[in-house]
């Protein structure tokens, strides 16, 4: 995700050119080709693209682009909201583990060291869940990254499950059910943790819904086709007026068409917020934030540093 701090004007321009150089080149070549065709041939001698026609085309293009961008931005923003909720729910889970799961409330926990070991196990498994969700949403296969948080046998067993985040939450519930007794007070604790684990499933399900629900290809095809139609029609309209296009008019055409295309491509980029692109949800950084917060709640003095933006981009 591009962040505000660390991205100056120079870097913003560099990112724009780096991501859109092919598009910029294509637009310039297209407009120049139209100018050359009009200058040396009679192919483009037409009055079809009048000012009224161009206005209608621009209106339709604007409608489709705005629709697509709004829908894509909504998906992108919902993904960010879900991961923000995961951060807060992770903090709540660690707090509940540290304050509610004590030997006084749950005698089966044993002595203080045994209780601390169990609390650490739950928190580390939760960190494994957050990272497993990140890996799963990005379609990666780097499950070895979970090794610092899980026992070797549990990590090996996890490989046999198709949905690893789901399995990790189930393991949390199983471990809690093993230790919490049948007394009313302990059952209330179990209900509290069950609600927290269910809220984590809600976050996971929301992310998977965004990941697995494809944006209609028809909208993408129509909006992109209309954008290119405008890129061809606008300069022809200038030519139709006086059979000559001035440099300033050509520059205006390039800027207008390029603006349409960049916004359309930005909508396409925001449409899939879990693909590890520069505009996507910074899940790696958020997982590190969760890890730092939860390990400090456990009393760890040495925690990894936060993930910092690289050239204004946070992943």
GROMACS .gro file of C-alpha atoms in nm:
model
  315
    1UNK     CA    1   0.000   0.000   0.000
    2UNK     CA    2   0.131   0.345  -0.086
    3UNK     CA    3   0.162   0.549   0.234
    4UNK     CA    4   0.158   0.925   0.265
    5UNK     CA    5   0.481   0.967   0.456
    6UNK     CA    6   0.786   0.864   0.259
    7UNK     CA    7   0.626   0.940  -0.079
    8UNK     CA    8   0.735   1.282  -0.199
    9UNK     CA    9   0.629   1.444  -0.523
   10UNK     CA   10   0.937   1.313  -0.702
   11UNK     CA   11   0.876   0.956  -0.587
   12UNK     CA   12   0.505   0.983  -0.671
   13UNK     CA   13   0.593   1.086  -1.027
   14UNK     CA   14   0.846   0.803  -1.049
   15UNK     CA   15   0.587   0.550  -0.933
   16UNK     CA   16   0.334   0.687  -1.181
   17UNK     CA   17   0.576   0.659  -1.472
   18UNK     CA   18   0.703   0.318  -1.360
   19UNK     CA   19   0.354   0.172  -1.339
   20UNK     CA   20   0.210   0.342  -1.646
   21UNK     CA   21   0.501   0.388  -1.887
   22UNK     CA   22   0.358   0.137  -2.135
   23UNK     CA   23   0.019   0.306  -2.120
   24UNK     CA   24   0.170   0.652  -2.166
   25UNK     CA   25   0.372   0.532  -2.463
   26UNK     CA   26   0.068   0.363  -2.617
   27UNK     CA   27  -0.147   0.676  -2.588
   28UNK     CA   28   0.122   0.898  -2.740
   29UNK     CA   29   0.183   0.656  -3.027
   30UNK     CA   30  -0.192   0.625  -3.092
   31UNK     CA   31  -0.244   1.001  -3.103
   32UNK     CA   32   0.060   1.051  -3.324
   33UNK     CA   33  -0.061   0.779  -3.560
   34UNK     CA   34  -0.395   0.957  -3.594
   35UNK     CA   35  -0.218   1.286  -3.669
   36UNK     CA   36   0.002   1.123  -3.933
   37UNK     CA   37  -0.295   0.947  -4.093
   38UNK     CA   38  -0.482   1.275  -4.117
   39UNK     CA   39  -0.182   1.454  -4.260
   40UNK     CA   40  -0.084   1.208  -4.531
   41UNK     CA   41  -0.407   1.020  -4.608
   42UNK     CA   42  -0.778   1.085  -4.641
   43UNK     CA   43  -0.877   0.792  -4.418
   44UNK     CA   44  -0.997   1.011  -4.133
   45UNK     CA   45  -1.195   1.262  -4.336
   46UNK     CA   46  -1.523   1.218  -4.154
   47UNK     CA   47  -1.772   1.424  -3.960
   48UNK     CA   48  -1.896   1.132  -3.753
   49UNK     CA   49  -1.717   1.248  -3.439
   50UNK     CA   50  -1.886   1.581  -3.384
   51UNK     CA   51  -1.868   1.776  -3.060
   52UNK     CA   52  -2.205   1.629  -2.959
   53UNK     CA   53  -2.090   1.274  -3.026
   54UNK     CA   54  -1.770   1.330  -2.831
   55UNK     CA   55  -1.970   1.470  -2.541
   56UNK     CA   56  -2.191   1.162  -2.534
   57UNK     CA   57  -1.892   0.929  -2.550
   58UNK     CA   58  -1.717   1.116  -2.269
   59UNK     CA   59  -2.031   1.098  -2.054
   60UNK     CA   60  -2.067   0.723  -2.102
   61UNK     CA   61  -1.697   0.669  -2.038
   62UNK     CA   62  -1.717   0.875  -1.721
   63UNK     CA   63  -2.017   0.677  -1.594
   64UNK     CA   64  -1.847   0.342  -1.645
   65UNK     CA   65  -1.516   0.457  -1.499
   66UNK     CA   66  -1.680   0.609  -1.191
   67UNK     CA   67  -1.891   0.296  -1.139
   68UNK     CA   68  -1.593   0.066  -1.165
   69UNK     CA   69  -1.367   0.281  -0.951
   70UNK     CA   70  -1.627   0.317  -0.676
   71UNK     CA   71  -1.695  -0.057  -0.667
   72UNK     CA   72  -1.323  -0.137  -0.666
   73UNK     CA   73  -1.251   0.118  -0.396
   74UNK     CA   74  -1.531  -0.026  -0.183
   75UNK     CA   75  -1.372  -0.371  -0.205
   76UNK     CA   76  -1.030  -0.226  -0.123
   77UNK     CA   77  -1.161  -0.025   0.172
   78UNK     CA   78  -1.360  -0.319   0.309
   79UNK     CA   79  -1.042  -0.529   0.301
   80UNK     CA   80  -0.862  -0.261   0.500
   81UNK     CA   81  -1.149  -0.242   0.750
   82UNK     CA   82  -1.143  -0.619   0.798
   83UNK     CA   83  -0.771  -0.622   0.866
   84UNK     CA   84  -0.808  -0.327   1.102
   85UNK     CA   85  -1.070  -0.530   1.287
   86UNK     CA   86  -0.828  -0.824   1.298
   87UNK     CA   87  -0.567  -0.604   1.465
   88UNK     CA   88  -0.812  -0.494   1.735
   89UNK     CA   89  -0.957  -0.841   1.788
   90UNK     CA   90  -0.605  -0.980   1.820
   91UNK     CA   91  -0.530  -0.733   2.097
   92UNK     CA   92  -0.855  -0.824   2.270
   93UNK     CA   93  -0.777  -1.195   2.242
   94UNK     CA   94  -0.433  -1.151   2.398
   95UNK     CA   95  -0.582  -0.941   2.677
   96UNK     CA   96  -0.844  -1.207   2.749
   97UNK     CA   97  -0.578  -1.477   2.752
   98UNK     CA   98  -0.363  -1.283   2.996
   99UNK     CA   99  -0.637  -1.163   3.233
  100UNK     CA  100  -0.899  -1.439   3.225
  101UNK     CA  101  -0.695  -1.757   3.190
  102UNK     CA  102  -0.535  -1.763   3.534
  103UNK     CA  103  -0.485  -2.053   3.779
  104UNK     CA  104  -0.740  -1.893   4.013
  105UNK     CA  105  -1.014  -1.899   3.750
  106UNK     CA  106  -0.909  -2.220   3.573
  107UNK     CA  107  -0.750  -2.462   3.822
  108UNK     CA  108  -0.653  -2.710   3.550
  109UNK     CA  109  -0.399  -2.458   3.423
  110UNK     CA  110  -0.174  -2.556   3.710
  111UNK     CA  111   0.095  -2.336   3.856
  112UNK     CA  112   0.210  -1.999   3.732
  113UNK     CA  113   0.476  -2.129   3.488
  114UNK     CA  114   0.232  -2.379   3.339
  115UNK     CA  115  -0.031  -2.108   3.298
  116UNK     CA  116   0.224  -1.881   3.129
  117UNK     CA  117   0.320  -2.161   2.893
  118UNK     CA  118  -0.043  -2.217   2.796
  119UNK     CA  119  -0.101  -1.845   2.744
  120UNK     CA  120   0.207  -1.827   2.523
  121UNK     CA  121   0.085  -2.125   2.321
  122UNK     CA  122  -0.251  -1.959   2.253
  123UNK     CA  123  -0.100  -1.624   2.158
  124UNK     CA  124   0.160  -1.782   1.931
  125UNK     CA  125  -0.105  -1.993   1.760
  126UNK     CA  126  -0.305  -1.675   1.705
  127UNK     CA  127  -0.001  -1.516   1.541
  128UNK     CA  128   0.022  -1.824   1.321
  129UNK     CA  129  -0.345  -1.772   1.228
  130UNK     CA  130  -0.287  -1.410   1.123
  131UNK     CA  131   0.012  -1.502   0.909
  132UNK     CA  132  -0.165  -1.807   0.766
  133UNK     CA  133  -0.454  -1.583   0.662
  134UNK     CA  134  -0.208  -1.347   0.492
  135UNK     CA  135  -0.034  -1.631   0.308
  136UNK     CA  136  -0.364  -1.788   0.205
  137UNK     CA  137  -0.514  -1.464   0.072
  138UNK     CA  138  -0.203  -1.395  -0.135
  139UNK     CA  139  -0.211  -1.745  -0.281
  140UNK     CA  140   0.138  -1.817  -0.156
  141UNK     CA  141   0.285  -2.142  -0.025
  142UNK     CA  142   0.533  -2.011   0.231
  143UNK     CA  143   0.394  -2.204   0.528
  144UNK     CA  144   0.742  -2.234   0.677
  145UNK     CA  145   0.690  -1.876   0.799
  146UNK     CA  146   0.461  -2.022   1.066
  147UNK     CA  147   0.746  -2.222   1.223
  148UNK     CA  148   0.831  -1.957   1.488
  149UNK     CA  149   0.475  -1.975   1.623
  150UNK     CA  150   0.386  -2.346   1.615
  151UNK     CA  151   0.535  -2.667   1.745
  152UNK     CA  152   0.694  -2.880   1.475
  153UNK     CA  153   0.434  -3.157   1.502
  154UNK     CA  154   0.144  -2.911   1.485
  155UNK     CA  155   0.296  -2.739   1.181
  156UNK     CA  156   0.341  -3.076   1.010
  157UNK     CA  157  -0.019  -3.173   1.087
  158UNK     CA  158  -0.140  -2.837   0.956
  159UNK     CA  159  -0.002  -2.914   0.610
  160UNK     CA  160  -0.279  -3.170   0.558
  161UNK     CA  161  -0.559  -2.913   0.583
  162UNK     CA  162  -0.683  -2.719   0.281
  163UNK     CA  163  -0.790  -2.416   0.487
  164UNK     CA  164  -0.512  -2.367   0.738
  165UNK     CA  165  -0.647  -2.051   0.909
  166UNK     CA  166  -0.974  -2.233   0.980
  167UNK     CA  167  -0.787  -2.526   1.132
  168UNK     CA  168  -0.582  -2.299   1.359
  169UNK     CA  169  -0.893  -2.137   1.506
  170UNK     CA  170  -1.042  -2.482   1.561
  171UNK     CA  171  -0.722  -2.584   1.742
  172UNK     CA  172  -0.758  -2.281   1.968
  173UNK     CA  173  -1.111  -2.387   2.057
  174UNK     CA  174  -1.003  -2.746   2.121
  175UNK     CA  175  -0.724  -2.642   2.357
  176UNK     CA  176  -0.952  -2.409   2.550
  177UNK     CA  177  -1.219  -2.678   2.581
  178UNK     CA  178  -0.962  -2.923   2.718
  179UNK     CA  179  -0.868  -2.702   3.011
  180UNK     CA  180  -1.185  -2.515   3.098
  181UNK     CA  181  -1.403  -2.712   3.336
  182UNK     CA  182  -1.777  -2.756   3.365
  183UNK     CA  183  -1.836  -2.503   3.643
  184UNK     CA  184  -2.062  -2.214   3.549
  185UNK     CA  185  -1.789  -1.954   3.593
  186UNK     CA  186  -1.551  -2.146   3.370
  187UNK     CA  187  -1.820  -2.207   3.109
  188UNK     CA  188  -1.878  -1.833   3.096
  189UNK     CA  189  -1.509  -1.794   3.019
  190UNK     CA  190  -1.540  -2.050   2.741
  191UNK     CA  191  -1.837  -1.860   2.596
  192UNK     CA  192  -1.632  -1.539   2.602
  193UNK     CA  193  -1.350  -1.701   2.410
  194UNK     CA  194  -1.591  -1.869   2.173
  195UNK     CA  195  -1.733  -1.528   2.078
  196UNK     CA  196  -1.382  -1.396   2.016
  197UNK     CA  197  -1.288  -1.693   1.798
  198UNK     CA  198  -1.613  -1.653   1.604
  199UNK     CA  199  -1.530  -1.288   1.537
  200UNK     CA  200  -1.199  -1.403   1.388
  201UNK     CA  201  -1.391  -1.636   1.159
  202UNK     CA  202  -1.600  -1.335   1.054
  203UNK     CA  203  -1.286  -1.148   0.950
  204UNK     CA  204  -1.152  -1.451   0.766
  205UNK     CA  205  -1.483  -1.507   0.588
  206UNK     CA  206  -1.507  -1.143   0.484
  207UNK     CA  207  -1.158  -1.152   0.335
  208UNK     CA  208  -1.227  -1.478   0.154
  209UNK     CA  209  -1.549  -1.334   0.013
  210UNK     CA  210  -1.357  -1.042  -0.138
  211UNK     CA  211  -1.084  -1.273  -0.263
  212UNK     CA  212  -1.317  -1.527  -0.424
  213UNK     CA  213  -1.584  -1.293  -0.565
  214UNK     CA  214  -1.467  -1.182  -0.907
  215UNK     CA  215  -1.561  -0.841  -1.043
  216UNK     CA  216  -1.775  -0.881  -1.359
  217UNK     CA  217  -1.552  -0.908  -1.664
  218UNK     CA  218  -1.817  -0.731  -1.873
  219UNK     CA  219  -1.771  -0.408  -1.678
  220UNK     CA  220  -1.395  -0.422  -1.722
  221UNK     CA  221  -1.426  -0.496  -2.094
  222UNK     CA  222  -1.682  -0.223  -2.161
  223UNK     CA  223  -1.506   0.045  -1.957
  224UNK     CA  224  -1.167  -0.029  -2.112
  225UNK     CA  225  -1.314  -0.040  -2.464
  226UNK     CA  226  -1.491   0.292  -2.413
  227UNK     CA  227  -1.172   0.449  -2.281
  228UNK     CA  228  -0.985   0.345  -2.595
  229UNK     CA  229  -1.273   0.459  -2.812
  230UNK     CA  230  -1.247   0.803  -2.656
  231UNK     CA  231  -0.869   0.800  -2.710
  232UNK     CA  232  -0.932   0.755  -3.082
  233UNK     CA  233  -1.245   0.967  -3.118
  234UNK     CA  234  -1.129   1.284  -2.942
  235UNK     CA  235  -0.834   1.362  -3.173
  236UNK     CA  236  -1.043   1.272  -3.479
  237UNK     CA  237  -1.303   1.524  -3.360
  238UNK     CA  238  -1.036   1.794  -3.348
  239UNK     CA  239  -0.930   1.698  -3.699
  240UNK     CA  240  -1.289   1.703  -3.821
  241UNK     CA  241  -1.323   2.063  -3.716
  242UNK     CA  242  -1.046   2.217  -3.925
  243UNK     CA  243  -0.841   1.923  -4.059
  244UNK     CA  244  -0.550   2.031  -3.845
  245UNK     CA  245  -0.460   1.962  -3.485
  246UNK     CA  246  -0.231   2.198  -3.303
  247UNK     CA  247   0.037   2.092  -3.054
  248UNK     CA  248  -0.154   2.227  -2.755
  249UNK     CA  249  -0.465   2.041  -2.866
  250UNK     CA  250  -0.267   1.720  -2.905
  251UNK     CA  251  -0.123   1.766  -2.556
  252UNK     CA  252  -0.473   1.821  -2.417
  253UNK     CA  253  -0.598   1.507  -2.591
  254UNK     CA  254  -0.311   1.300  -2.449
  255UNK     CA  255  -0.371   1.432  -2.095
  256UNK     CA  256  -0.747   1.372  -2.112
  257UNK     CA  257  -0.719   1.021  -2.253
  258UNK     CA  258  -0.435   0.928  -2.021
  259UNK     CA  259  -0.637   1.048  -1.722
  260UNK     CA  260  -0.927   0.824  -1.820
  261UNK     CA  261  -0.695   0.528  -1.866
  262UNK     CA  262  -0.503   0.575  -1.542
  263UNK     CA  263  -0.823   0.598  -1.337
  264UNK     CA  264  -0.957   0.289  -1.512
  265UNK     CA  265  -0.637   0.098  -1.440
  266UNK     CA  266  -0.632   0.218  -1.080
  267UNK     CA  267  -0.983   0.079  -1.039
  268UNK     CA  268  -0.859  -0.252  -1.177
  269UNK     CA  269  -0.569  -0.246  -0.931
  270UNK     CA  270  -0.788  -0.174  -0.627
  271UNK     CA  271  -1.031  -0.443  -0.732
  272UNK     CA  272  -0.812  -0.722  -0.589
  273UNK     CA  273  -0.663  -0.599  -0.259
  274UNK     CA  274  -0.483  -0.923  -0.167
  275UNK     CA  275  -0.250  -0.974  -0.465
  276UNK     CA  276   0.066  -0.831  -0.301
  277UNK     CA  277   0.067  -0.525  -0.529
  278UNK     CA  278   0.169  -0.177  -0.418
  279UNK     CA  279  -0.191  -0.059  -0.368
  280UNK     CA  280  -0.299  -0.369  -0.176
  281UNK     CA  281  -0.373  -0.416   0.193
  282UNK     CA  282  -0.036  -0.416   0.377
  283UNK     CA  283  -0.093  -0.752   0.542
  284UNK     CA  284   0.275  -0.819   0.613
  285UNK     CA  285   0.307  -0.493   0.806
  286UNK     CA  286  -0.020  -0.554   0.990
  287UNK     CA  287   0.087  -0.906   1.089
  288UNK     CA  288   0.408  -0.759   1.229
  289UNK     CA  289   0.209  -0.496   1.421
  290UNK     CA  290  -0.005  -0.771   1.573
  291UNK     CA  291   0.304  -0.975   1.660
  292UNK     CA  292   0.471  -0.683   1.836
  293UNK     CA  293   0.160  -0.595   2.038
  294UNK     CA  294   0.083  -0.952   2.143
  295UNK     CA  295   0.438  -1.050   2.231
  296UNK     CA  296   0.473  -0.740   2.445
  297UNK     CA  297   0.150  -0.833   2.621
  298UNK     CA  298   0.317  -1.165   2.701
  299UNK     CA  299   0.605  -0.974   2.856
  300UNK     CA  300   0.861  -1.025   2.579
  301UNK     CA  301   1.133  -0.762   2.592
  302UNK     CA  302   1.284  -0.837   2.252
  303UNK     CA  303   1.035  -0.802   1.969
  304UNK     CA  304   1.093  -0.761   1.595
  305UNK     CA  305   1.089  -0.407   1.454
  306UNK     CA  306   0.786  -0.276   1.264
  307UNK     CA  307   0.780  -0.315   0.887
  308UNK     CA  308   0.882   0.018   0.736
  309UNK     CA  309   0.775   0.155   0.396
  310UNK     CA  310   1.024   0.106   0.115
  311UNK     CA  311   1.017   0.401  -0.125
  312UNK     CA  312   0.678   0.498   0.014
  313UNK     CA  313   0.526   0.151  -0.029
  314UNK     CA  314   0.418  -0.060   0.269
  315UNK     CA  315   0.357  -0.429   0.203
   0.00000   0.00000   0.00000
